[in-house]
């Protein structure tokens, strides 16, 4: 399959892991939008959040729990933002589900 994030999760593209286990891979975003910006992705290819169903409940919960753990590990003690862009209107550019974690500055609202 020609999916960049599948290749990253499989270790076929040398992107250092912040964390990985059987289910997820986390790594720094290549174009950070904040002082700390990393992604948590499932190793399973799922196109977007819109392509998940109840069978993915445990995986989605695990992605969030890992995001919180890594946010603390990366020193985001004053807070952070989690974002999942879904589909064209959601601004998704990589068609493999990914959770953004951004922090290290006040993130503001609404997002720019
Ligand atoms: P989205 O716009 O929500 O689909 O986010 C895709 C994200 O993937 C963007 O923030 C990109 O900067 C990031 N990205 C694309 N290619 C890479 C890569 N090779 N390594 C790390 N992050 C990447
Ligand atoms: Zn994929």
GROMACS .gro file of C-alpha atoms and ligand atoms in nm:
model
  136
    1UNK     CA    1   0.000   0.000   0.000
    2UNK     CA    2   0.129   0.342  -0.093
    3UNK     CA    3   0.057   0.515   0.237
    4UNK     CA    4   0.330   0.733   0.393
    5UNK     CA    5   0.205   0.685   0.749
    6UNK     CA    6   0.177   0.307   0.706
    7UNK     CA    7   0.539   0.308   0.594
    8UNK     CA    8   0.643   0.526   0.890
    9UNK     CA    9   0.454   0.302   1.135
   10UNK     CA   10   0.621  -0.005   0.984
   11UNK     CA   11   0.966   0.151   1.028
   12UNK     CA   12   1.020   0.162   0.651
   13UNK     CA   13   1.076   0.539   0.658
   14UNK     CA   14   1.334   0.650   0.915
   15UNK     CA   15   1.121   0.874   1.136
   16UNK     CA   16   1.230   0.840   1.500
   17UNK     CA   17   0.953   0.717   1.729
   18UNK     CA   18   0.864   0.924   2.034
   19UNK     CA   19   0.677   0.614   2.137
   20UNK     CA   20   0.545   0.296   1.982
   21UNK     CA   21   0.368  -0.020   2.085
   22UNK     CA   22   0.168  -0.291   1.906
   23UNK     CA   23  -0.113  -0.048   1.825
   24UNK     CA   24   0.032   0.301   1.776
   25UNK     CA   25   0.335   0.499   1.657
   26UNK     CA   26   0.408   0.857   1.769
   27UNK     CA   27   0.653   1.094   1.601
   28UNK     CA   28   0.732   1.463   1.559
   29UNK     CA   29   0.543   1.651   1.290
   30UNK     CA   30   0.774   1.751   1.004
   31UNK     CA   31   0.619   2.101   0.986
   32UNK     CA   32   0.552   2.192   1.348
   33UNK     CA   33   0.275   2.446   1.414
   34UNK     CA   34   0.377   2.491   1.779
   35UNK     CA   35   0.697   2.447   1.985
   36UNK     CA   36   0.583   2.090   2.051
   37UNK     CA   37   0.387   1.917   1.773
   38UNK     CA   38   0.368   1.545   1.740
   39UNK     CA   39   0.136   1.291   1.582
   40UNK     CA   40  -0.008   0.969   1.720
   41UNK     CA   41  -0.115   0.724   1.450
   42UNK     CA   42  -0.256   0.372   1.455
   43UNK     CA   43  -0.035   0.105   1.298
   44UNK     CA   44  -0.354  -0.024   1.138
   45UNK     CA   45  -0.441   0.166   0.821
   46UNK     CA   46  -0.761   0.359   0.889
   47UNK     CA   47  -0.827   0.637   0.639
   48UNK     CA   48  -0.977   0.894   0.876
   49UNK     CA   49  -1.187   0.934   1.188
   50UNK     CA   50  -1.489   0.922   0.957
   51UNK     CA   51  -1.384   0.569   0.861
   52UNK     CA   52  -1.390   0.441   1.220
   53UNK     CA   53  -1.674   0.249   1.383
   54UNK     CA   54  -1.748   0.103   1.725
   55UNK     CA   55  -1.493  -0.171   1.660
   56UNK     CA   56  -1.223   0.098   1.680
   57UNK     CA   57  -1.330   0.227   2.023
   58UNK     CA   58  -1.038   0.069   2.210
   59UNK     CA   59  -0.785   0.187   1.951
   60UNK     CA   60  -0.917   0.544   1.959
   61UNK     CA   61  -0.911   0.546   2.339
   62UNK     CA   62  -0.555   0.414   2.336
   63UNK     CA   63  -0.446   0.689   2.094
   64UNK     CA   64  -0.584   0.953   2.334
   65UNK     CA   65  -0.428   0.793   2.641
   66UNK     CA   66  -0.089   0.774   2.467
   67UNK     CA   67  -0.127   1.138   2.358
   68UNK     CA   68  -0.183   1.247   2.719
   69UNK     CA   69   0.110   1.040   2.844
   70UNK     CA   70   0.346   1.180   2.580
   71UNK     CA   71   0.222   1.537   2.633
   72UNK     CA   72   0.325   1.507   2.997
   73UNK     CA   73   0.657   1.347   2.898
   74UNK     CA   74   0.724   1.633   2.653
   75UNK     CA   75   0.667   1.885   2.934
   76UNK     CA   76   0.328   2.022   2.827
   77UNK     CA   77   0.225   2.078   3.187
   78UNK     CA   78   0.032   2.400   3.112
   79UNK     CA   79  -0.191   2.225   2.861
   80UNK     CA   80  -0.201   2.121   2.500
   81UNK     CA   81  -0.438   2.085   2.207
   82UNK     CA   82  -0.542   1.763   2.038
   83UNK     CA   83  -0.673   1.781   1.680
   84UNK     CA   84  -0.798   1.520   1.434
   85UNK     CA   85  -0.860   1.659   1.085
   86UNK     CA   86  -1.105   1.448   0.890
   87UNK     CA   87  -1.167   1.462   0.517
   88UNK     CA   88  -1.140   1.748   0.273
   89UNK     CA   89  -1.337   2.008   0.468
   90UNK     CA   90  -1.154   1.904   0.784
   91UNK     CA   91  -0.821   1.988   0.623
   92UNK     CA   92  -0.688   1.631   0.622
   93UNK     CA   93  -0.389   1.602   0.389
   94UNK     CA   94  -0.265   1.252   0.478
   95UNK     CA   95  -0.525   0.979   0.437
   96UNK     CA   96  -0.421   0.776   0.740
   97UNK     CA   97  -0.587   0.862   1.072
   98UNK     CA   98  -0.364   1.078   1.291
   99UNK     CA   99  -0.404   1.268   1.615
  100UNK     CA  100  -0.214   1.597   1.638
  101UNK     CA  101  -0.083   1.708   1.979
  102UNK     CA  102   0.025   2.072   1.993
  103UNK     CA  103   0.158   2.278   2.282
  104UNK     CA  104   0.438   2.481   2.433
  105UNK     CA  105   0.256   2.809   2.375
  106UNK     CA  106  -0.099   2.937   2.433
  107UNK     CA  107  -0.289   2.783   2.144
  108UNK     CA  108  -0.569   3.041   2.127
  109UNK     CA  109  -0.925   2.991   2.016
  110UNK     CA  110  -1.066   2.976   1.756
  111UNK     CA  111  -0.771   2.815   1.578
  112UNK     CA  112  -0.625   3.022   1.296
  113LIG     P1  113  -0.330   1.673   0.831
  113LIG     O1  114  -0.327   1.804   0.759
  113LIG     O2  115  -0.419   1.673   0.952
  113LIG     O3  116  -0.359   1.557   0.738
  113LIG     O4  117  -0.185   1.654   0.891
  113LIG     C1  118  -0.082   1.589   0.825
  113LIG     C2  119   0.042   1.623   0.902
  113LIG     O5  120   0.142   1.532   0.866
  113LIG     C3  121   0.094   1.765   0.872
  113LIG     O6  122   0.099   1.838   0.995
  113LIG     C4  123   0.231   1.738   0.813
  113LIG     O7  124   0.326   1.836   0.851
  113LIG     C5  125   0.264   1.601   0.869
  113LIG     N1  126   0.361   1.524   0.792
  113LIG     C6  127   0.358   1.499   0.658
  113LIG     N2  128   0.462   1.423   0.622
  113LIG     C7  129   0.533   1.397   0.736
  113LIG     C8  130   0.651   1.323   0.766
  113LIG     N3  131   0.721   1.259   0.671
  113LIG     N4  132   0.694   1.319   0.893
  113LIG     C9  133   0.625   1.383   0.991
  113LIG     N5  134   0.513   1.453   0.970
  113LIG    C10  135   0.467   1.461   0.844
  114LIG    ZN1  136  -0.185   0.401   0.607
   0.00000   0.00000   0.00000
